[in-house]
Amino acid sequence: MSRKRVLAGVAATLTITLGLAACGSGGGIEGGGAEGGGGGGSAETVFRLAFNQTEEHPQYKAAMQMGEDLYEATDGRYGIEVYANELLGTQSDVVNNVSEGSVEMMLIGGPLMESFNPDFVVFNLPYMFASQEAQAAVFADTAATGELFASIEESKNITVVAGLFAGVRNVYNNERPVRTPEDLAGLRLRVQQSDSQVAMIEAMGGVASPMGQGEVYTALQSGVLEGAENNETVYNSLKHDEVAKYYSYTEHLMIPDYLLMNTDVLAQMSEEDRAAFTELVPALVEDANTGFFEFIETSRAASEENGAEFNEDVDVEAFRQRVAPLVEESIDNDVKQGLYDAVQQYNEQYPAES
Ligand code: GCU
């Protein structure tokens, strides 16, 4: 099978450091699972991977591919079954299942990690990454992120397997195009569930309303919210473009998603099978990240057909200045400072395209 490998200059190395010895139960469904791709149908052990977006999403496709490759690499001992569309529950619920081991894997938005270890906040701050390449380089640098990714193994039994690009987030609402922070006045905007996201929208000039992704459409439709902030793919695939037609490029966030795995489950694999799993992770990251750009294009075109208006005339500098104090005060310990410095180093190496 042929794959496209085009991610700019990122050494695709990844080692999973397991702080815990194998213990406890878990280890996936024995003897098969749902039918379908991802090597899930006939593998001896199937890892359930919870996903809150559609089957069109490049992360879904990359995870299915990883499942097939894992099935092959382990002679059918392991496969992955991806459950899309929040079928296994919202991210904030499912993460507890991953912690207990009743779900083996999931993809989760960065802000939800802050309640487990506040140091994750660094990657969720506004205007943090200069480019997608800079972000990918940070996550491929295990010296920079290895400890953070292993930091909740003991407390939560969760290993962060990888950090993934999840688009650039912009604001949208059903009242008006947004050009300046003043244009956000009085608009209630949904944010992901964390303090950093609430503080950010308040600093940008809006009214923040934290909630799970699945509730947003109804909240917009019923007038509980005037808007939200997200990338073009969510805006289109969750039909937010039907109920909030003004999408404005504030470009305020490049929040990553993380691939999580129950730590015991990973530890219980034989060394050989775990190595096979680990070797497939860089390809998953690259496939998902590469596919994202095309997905943005098709999503935007589809939203435009639905009547959405995309506004590029935004005073990004004004928003950046509004949130600068928040970024500064959020870097309040040595670990965060170290992560912040690593980001700055890669921002210099991979600056924004002008
Ligand atoms: C993005 C991200 C998801 C997250 C969602 C949200 O789509 O990839 O992980 O759940 O935003 O805003 O909730």
Short mmCIF file of C-alpha atoms and ligand atoms in Angstrom, two decimals:
data_model
loop_
_atom_site.label_atom_id
_atom_site.label_comp_id
_atom_site.label_asym_id
_atom_site.label_seq_id
_atom_site.Cartn_x
_atom_site.Cartn_y
_atom_site.Cartn_z
CA MET A 1 0.00 0.00 0.00
CA SER A 2 1.34 3.41 -0.82
CA ARG A 3 1.36 6.31 1.58
CA LYS A 4 2.21 9.94 1.12
CA ARG A 5 4.83 11.21 3.51
CA VAL A 6 5.12 14.94 3.20
CA LEU A 7 5.36 16.37 6.68
CA ALA A 8 8.02 19.06 6.58
CA GLY A 9 11.32 18.24 8.21
CA VAL A 10 10.07 16.47 11.28
CA ALA A 11 12.06 13.57 12.58
CA ALA A 12 9.37 10.96 13.05
CA THR A 13 10.80 9.38 16.13
CA LEU A 14 8.70 8.42 19.07
CA THR A 15 9.34 6.32 22.06
CA ILE A 16 6.67 5.46 24.53
CA THR A 17 8.06 5.54 28.03
CA LEU A 18 6.12 3.33 30.32
CA GLY A 19 6.42 4.29 33.93
CA LEU A 20 4.22 1.44 35.11
CA ALA A 21 4.83 -2.26 35.14
CA ALA A 22 2.13 -4.47 33.64
CA CYS A 23 -0.62 -5.01 36.16
CA GLY A 24 -4.37 -5.25 36.47
CA SER A 25 -6.82 -6.42 33.88
CA GLY A 26 -7.86 -4.90 30.58
CA GLY A 27 -6.28 -5.42 27.22
CA GLY A 28 -9.15 -5.03 24.81
CA ILE A 29 -11.97 -7.20 23.65
CA GLU A 30 -10.84 -10.77 23.23
CA GLY A 31 -11.76 -12.65 20.08
CA GLY A 32 -13.01 -9.93 17.79
CA GLY A 33 -15.43 -7.07 17.98
CA ALA A 34 -17.45 -5.09 15.52
CA GLU A 35 -17.01 -5.91 11.87
CA GLY A 36 -15.20 -3.53 9.60
CA GLY A 37 -11.79 -2.06 8.92
CA GLY A 38 -9.00 -1.10 11.26
CA GLY A 39 -8.03 -4.72 11.75
CA GLY A 40 -10.84 -4.77 14.30
CA GLY A 41 -12.99 -7.45 12.72
CA SER A 42 -10.92 -10.53 13.25
CA ALA A 43 -8.06 -9.63 15.53
CA GLU A 44 -7.54 -11.71 18.67
CA THR A 45 -7.61 -8.54 20.75
CA VAL A 46 -9.37 -5.41 19.61
CA PHE A 47 -8.55 -1.99 21.01
CA ARG A 48 -11.61 0.24 21.04
CA LEU A 49 -10.70 3.79 20.05
CA ALA A 50 -13.26 6.48 20.91
CA PHE A 51 -13.55 9.40 18.50
CA ASN A 52 -15.93 12.34 18.67
CA GLN A 53 -15.94 13.29 15.00
CA THR A 54 -17.07 11.77 11.71
CA GLU A 55 -15.66 9.01 9.51
CA GLU A 56 -14.61 11.69 6.99
CA HIS A 57 -12.03 13.02 9.43
CA PRO A 58 -8.34 12.31 8.61
CA GLN A 59 -7.74 11.22 12.21
CA TYR A 60 -10.41 8.55 11.78
CA LYS A 61 -8.85 7.34 8.54
CA ALA A 62 -5.34 7.36 10.01
CA ALA A 63 -6.48 5.38 13.07
CA MET A 64 -8.22 2.82 10.86
CA GLN A 65 -5.05 2.48 8.82
CA MET A 66 -3.01 2.03 11.98
CA GLY A 67 -5.39 -0.74 13.01
CA GLU A 68 -4.88 -2.56 9.72
CA ASP A 69 -1.12 -2.15 9.91
CA LEU A 70 -1.10 -3.33 13.52
CA TYR A 71 -3.11 -6.39 12.57
CA GLU A 72 -0.57 -7.22 9.91
CA ALA A 73 2.47 -6.46 12.06
CA THR A 74 1.25 -8.62 14.94
CA ASP A 75 -0.04 -11.50 12.79
CA GLY A 76 -3.62 -10.78 13.79
CA ARG A 77 -3.02 -10.55 17.52
CA TYR A 78 -4.14 -6.90 17.71
CA GLY A 79 -6.47 -4.60 15.81
CA ILE A 80 -8.14 -1.26 16.40
CA GLU A 81 -11.86 -0.55 16.10
CA VAL A 82 -12.59 3.15 15.77
CA TYR A 83 -15.95 4.33 17.16
CA ALA A 84 -16.72 7.70 15.53
CA ASN A 85 -19.42 10.32 16.20
CA GLU A 86 -19.17 10.25 20.01
CA LEU A 87 -20.66 6.74 19.95
CA LEU A 88 -18.78 5.80 23.12
CA GLY A 89 -19.61 9.13 24.80
CA THR A 90 -18.26 12.64 25.09
CA GLN A 91 -14.52 13.13 25.45
CA SER A 92 -14.87 14.17 29.10
CA ASP A 93 -16.78 10.94 29.90
CA VAL A 94 -14.70 8.57 27.77
CA VAL A 95 -11.42 9.68 29.27
CA ASN A 96 -12.57 8.10 32.53
CA ASN A 97 -13.26 4.84 30.68
CA VAL A 98 -9.76 4.95 29.22
CA SER A 99 -8.41 5.51 32.71
CA GLU A 100 -10.32 2.46 34.01
CA GLY A 101 -9.48 0.38 30.94
CA SER A 102 -13.03 -0.27 29.70
CA VAL A 103 -12.08 1.70 26.56
CA GLU A 104 -8.48 1.23 25.46
CA MET A 105 -7.82 4.28 23.31
CA MET A 106 -9.24 7.67 22.43
CA LEU A 107 -8.55 10.97 20.72
CA ILE A 108 -9.01 13.94 23.00
CA GLY A 109 -8.79 17.73 22.68
CA GLY A 110 -5.88 19.34 24.55
CA PRO A 111 -7.86 21.43 27.07
CA LEU A 112 -9.39 18.35 28.70
CA MET A 113 -5.90 17.24 29.71
CA GLU A 114 -5.42 20.28 31.92
CA SER A 115 -7.51 18.83 34.74
CA PHE A 116 -5.13 15.83 34.94
CA ASN A 117 -1.93 17.82 34.68
CA PRO A 118 -2.10 21.63 34.44
CA ASP A 119 1.21 21.72 32.56
CA PHE A 120 -0.65 20.68 29.39
CA VAL A 121 -2.05 24.22 29.30
CA VAL A 122 1.05 25.51 27.50
CA PHE A 123 -0.04 23.94 24.22
CA ASN A 124 -3.60 25.28 24.60
CA LEU A 125 -2.68 28.94 24.91
CA PRO A 126 -3.64 31.42 22.21
CA TYR A 127 -1.13 32.17 19.46
CA MET A 128 1.30 29.63 20.91
CA PHE A 129 2.50 27.86 17.74
CA ALA A 130 3.84 29.81 14.76
CA SER A 131 3.06 27.00 12.32
CA GLN A 132 1.81 23.45 12.08
CA GLU A 133 5.39 22.35 11.39
CA ALA A 134 6.57 23.95 14.64
CA GLN A 135 3.82 22.15 16.55
CA ALA A 136 4.61 18.80 14.92
CA ALA A 137 8.31 19.26 15.70
CA VAL A 138 7.56 19.87 19.39
CA PHE A 139 5.51 16.67 19.59
CA ALA A 140 8.15 14.64 17.74
CA ASP A 141 10.78 15.83 20.23
CA THR A 142 10.58 13.31 23.05
CA ALA A 143 13.17 15.24 25.06
CA ALA A 144 10.69 18.12 25.15
CA THR A 145 7.41 16.27 25.63
CA GLY A 146 8.28 12.75 26.87
CA GLU A 147 7.84 13.52 30.57
CA LEU A 148 4.63 15.41 30.02
CA PHE A 149 3.21 12.56 27.93
CA ALA A 150 4.07 10.02 30.66
CA SER A 151 3.02 12.29 33.53
CA ILE A 152 -0.43 10.80 34.17
CA GLU A 153 0.50 7.14 33.89
CA GLU A 154 0.67 6.66 37.63
CA SER A 155 -2.17 8.93 38.64
CA LYS A 156 -4.62 8.08 35.83
CA ASN A 157 -3.26 4.98 34.12
CA ILE A 158 -3.21 6.91 30.86
CA THR A 159 -0.32 7.19 28.41
CA VAL A 160 -0.24 9.99 25.86
CA VAL A 161 0.85 8.19 22.73
CA ALA A 162 1.01 11.18 20.36
CA GLY A 163 0.08 14.81 19.80
CA LEU A 164 -1.78 15.60 16.58
CA PHE A 165 -2.58 18.71 14.58
CA ALA A 166 -6.23 19.69 14.99
CA GLY A 167 -6.48 22.73 12.76
CA VAL A 168 -6.45 26.40 13.58
CA ARG A 169 -9.43 27.69 15.53
CA ASN A 170 -11.40 30.79 14.63
CA VAL A 171 -14.61 32.36 15.95
CA TYR A 172 -18.04 32.06 14.38
CA ASN A 173 -21.46 33.38 15.34
CA ASN A 174 -24.92 34.10 14.02
CA GLU A 175 -24.86 37.90 14.42
CA ARG A 176 -22.00 39.50 12.53
CA PRO A 177 -18.51 39.16 11.08
CA VAL A 178 -15.86 39.75 13.73
CA ARG A 179 -13.00 42.13 12.92
CA THR A 180 -11.93 43.46 16.32
CA PRO A 181 -12.26 42.40 19.97
CA GLU A 182 -15.10 44.92 20.30
CA ASP A 183 -17.13 42.90 17.78
CA LEU A 184 -17.22 40.00 20.25
CA ALA A 185 -18.95 42.08 22.94
CA GLY A 186 -22.03 40.31 24.30
CA LEU A 187 -21.58 37.20 22.16
CA ARG A 188 -21.80 33.94 24.11
CA LEU A 189 -19.30 31.57 22.55
CA ARG A 190 -18.87 27.91 23.32
CA VAL A 191 -15.36 26.87 24.38
CA GLN A 192 -13.83 23.53 25.31
CA GLN A 193 -14.10 22.63 28.98
CA SER A 194 -11.13 24.20 30.72
CA ASP A 195 -10.28 27.38 32.61
CA SER A 196 -7.69 28.40 30.02
CA GLN A 197 -10.33 28.45 27.28
CA VAL A 198 -12.79 30.48 29.36
CA ALA A 199 -10.10 33.03 30.28
CA MET A 200 -9.05 33.28 26.65
CA ILE A 201 -12.49 34.13 25.23
CA GLU A 202 -13.13 36.61 28.03
CA ALA A 203 -9.78 38.30 27.24
CA MET A 204 -10.66 38.36 23.54
CA GLY A 205 -13.85 40.27 24.36
CA GLY A 206 -16.57 37.61 24.27
CA VAL A 207 -18.60 35.67 26.85
CA ALA A 208 -17.29 32.12 27.30
CA SER A 209 -19.57 29.13 27.68
CA PRO A 210 -17.76 25.79 28.23
CA MET A 211 -19.55 22.65 26.98
CA GLY A 212 -18.99 19.36 25.17
CA GLN A 213 -18.84 19.42 21.39
CA GLY A 214 -22.01 17.37 20.87
CA GLU A 215 -24.26 19.95 22.55
CA VAL A 216 -23.16 22.95 20.51
CA TYR A 217 -25.50 22.65 17.51
CA THR A 218 -28.64 22.63 19.64
CA ALA A 219 -27.33 25.44 21.84
CA LEU A 220 -26.72 27.58 18.75
CA GLN A 221 -30.07 26.69 17.27
CA SER A 222 -32.01 27.45 20.44
CA GLY A 223 -30.22 30.74 21.15
CA VAL A 224 -28.38 29.57 24.26
CA LEU A 225 -25.23 30.53 22.34
CA GLU A 226 -24.56 33.08 19.63
CA GLY A 227 -21.41 31.34 18.51
CA ALA A 228 -18.43 29.11 19.11
CA GLU A 229 -14.81 28.78 18.07
CA ASN A 230 -13.38 25.91 16.12
CA ASN A 231 -11.67 24.88 12.91
CA GLU A 232 -13.45 24.78 9.53
CA THR A 233 -13.91 21.00 9.65
CA VAL A 234 -16.02 20.96 12.82
CA TYR A 235 -17.90 24.04 11.60
CA ASN A 236 -18.99 22.11 8.53
CA SER A 237 -19.22 18.49 9.63
CA LEU A 238 -21.29 19.28 12.73
CA LYS A 239 -23.46 21.65 10.66
CA HIS A 240 -22.68 24.69 12.77
CA ASP A 241 -22.56 26.58 9.46
CA GLU A 242 -26.35 26.16 9.27
CA VAL A 243 -26.91 28.04 12.52
CA ALA A 244 -23.97 30.48 12.75
CA LYS A 245 -23.10 31.83 9.33
CA TYR A 246 -20.31 34.33 10.13
CA TYR A 247 -16.88 32.64 10.39
CA SER A 248 -14.00 35.03 11.10
CA TYR A 249 -10.28 34.24 10.98
CA THR A 250 -9.04 35.27 14.43
CA GLU A 251 -6.55 32.35 14.18
CA HIS A 252 -6.33 32.37 17.94
CA LEU A 253 -5.55 28.72 18.63
CA MET A 254 -3.73 25.70 17.32
CA ILE A 255 -4.80 23.30 20.05
CA PRO A 256 -3.59 19.75 19.52
CA ASP A 257 -5.50 16.53 19.94
CA TYR A 258 -3.85 13.65 21.77
CA LEU A 259 -4.01 9.94 21.16
CA LEU A 260 -4.44 8.35 24.58
CA MET A 261 -4.07 4.75 25.63
CA ASN A 262 -4.68 2.91 28.87
CA THR A 263 -1.21 2.40 30.34
CA ASP A 264 -1.80 -1.15 31.61
CA VAL A 265 -3.08 -2.25 28.23
CA LEU A 266 0.06 -1.01 26.60
CA ALA A 267 2.25 -2.58 29.27
CA GLN A 268 0.52 -5.95 28.86
CA MET A 269 1.48 -6.28 25.21
CA SER A 270 4.55 -8.39 24.59
CA GLU A 271 7.66 -6.34 24.00
CA GLU A 272 7.58 -7.29 20.35
CA ASP A 273 3.94 -6.34 19.84
CA ARG A 274 4.37 -3.07 21.73
CA ALA A 275 7.36 -2.24 19.54
CA ALA A 276 5.19 -2.93 16.47
CA PHE A 277 2.53 -0.62 17.89
CA THR A 278 5.04 2.12 18.69
CA GLU A 279 6.60 1.95 15.26
CA LEU A 280 3.23 2.69 13.65
CA VAL A 281 2.59 5.87 15.63
CA PRO A 282 4.67 8.31 13.51
CA ALA A 283 2.80 7.16 10.39
CA LEU A 284 -0.54 7.74 12.10
CA VAL A 285 0.54 11.26 13.07
CA GLU A 286 1.80 12.05 9.62
CA ASP A 287 -1.25 10.69 7.82
CA ALA A 288 -3.67 12.50 10.12
CA ASN A 289 -1.78 15.79 9.97
CA THR A 290 -1.28 15.70 6.22
CA GLY A 291 -4.90 14.83 5.55
CA PHE A 292 -6.10 17.70 7.69
CA PHE A 293 -5.22 20.42 5.18
CA GLU A 294 -7.30 18.94 2.40
CA PHE A 295 -10.12 18.39 4.87
CA ILE A 296 -10.03 22.10 5.76
CA GLU A 297 -10.35 23.04 2.08
CA THR A 298 -13.28 20.74 1.35
CA SER A 299 -15.00 21.74 4.59
CA ARG A 300 -14.73 25.43 3.84
CA ALA A 301 -16.03 24.96 0.30
CA ALA A 302 -18.98 22.94 1.59
CA SER A 303 -19.79 25.60 4.21
CA GLU A 304 -19.68 28.30 1.57
CA GLU A 305 -22.19 26.32 -0.44
CA ASN A 306 -24.39 26.21 2.64
CA GLY A 307 -24.30 30.04 2.70
CA ALA A 308 -21.61 30.61 5.33
CA GLU A 309 -19.54 33.80 5.04
CA PHE A 310 -15.80 33.57 5.71
CA ASN A 311 -14.27 36.82 6.87
CA GLU A 312 -10.49 37.21 6.52
CA ASP A 313 -10.47 40.92 7.38
CA VAL A 314 -9.59 40.48 11.07
CA ASP A 315 -7.29 42.58 13.25
CA VAL A 316 -5.39 39.54 14.53
CA GLU A 317 -2.81 41.76 16.23
CA ALA A 318 -5.52 43.33 18.41
CA PHE A 319 -6.62 39.88 19.59
CA ARG A 320 -3.04 38.82 20.15
CA GLN A 321 -2.44 41.85 22.37
CA ARG A 322 -5.59 41.18 24.37
CA VAL A 323 -4.46 37.66 25.28
CA ALA A 324 -0.73 38.36 25.76
CA PRO A 325 -1.03 38.90 29.55
CA LEU A 326 -2.95 35.63 29.86
CA VAL A 327 -0.17 33.75 28.07
CA GLU A 328 2.44 35.32 30.30
CA GLU A 329 0.68 34.61 33.57
CA SER A 330 -0.07 31.02 32.52
CA ILE A 331 3.63 30.13 32.36
CA ASP A 332 3.94 29.93 36.13
CA ASN A 333 6.33 27.03 36.83
CA ASP A 334 9.57 25.58 35.50
CA VAL A 335 7.94 22.72 33.61
CA LYS A 336 5.65 25.09 31.73
CA GLN A 337 8.58 27.39 31.07
CA GLY A 338 10.54 24.47 29.61
CA LEU A 339 7.65 23.50 27.33
CA TYR A 340 7.16 27.12 26.34
CA ASP A 341 10.86 27.48 25.49
CA ALA A 342 10.75 24.33 23.36
CA VAL A 343 7.83 25.78 21.41
CA GLN A 344 9.68 29.06 20.87
CA GLN A 345 12.73 27.19 19.61
CA TYR A 346 10.65 25.37 16.98
CA ASN A 347 8.69 28.54 16.18
CA GLU A 348 11.98 30.10 15.14
CA GLN A 349 12.89 27.09 13.07
CA TYR A 350 9.45 26.85 11.44
CA PRO A 351 8.03 30.38 11.36
CA ALA A 352 4.60 31.28 10.06
CA GLU A 353 4.31 31.48 6.28
CA SER A 354 4.13 35.13 5.33
C1 GCU B 1 -11.65 19.82 17.59
C2 GCU B 1 -10.81 18.75 18.21
C3 GCU B 1 -11.62 17.84 19.08
C4 GCU B 1 -12.43 18.64 20.06
C5 GCU B 1 -13.24 19.68 19.37
C6 GCU B 1 -14.01 20.56 20.35
O1 GCU B 1 -12.47 19.25 16.66
O2 GCU B 1 -10.18 18.01 17.18
O3 GCU B 1 -10.80 16.96 19.78
O4 GCU B 1 -13.31 17.82 20.77
O5 GCU B 1 -12.43 20.48 18.56
O6 GCU B 1 -14.03 21.77 20.16
O7 GCU B 1 -14.59 20.03 21.30
#
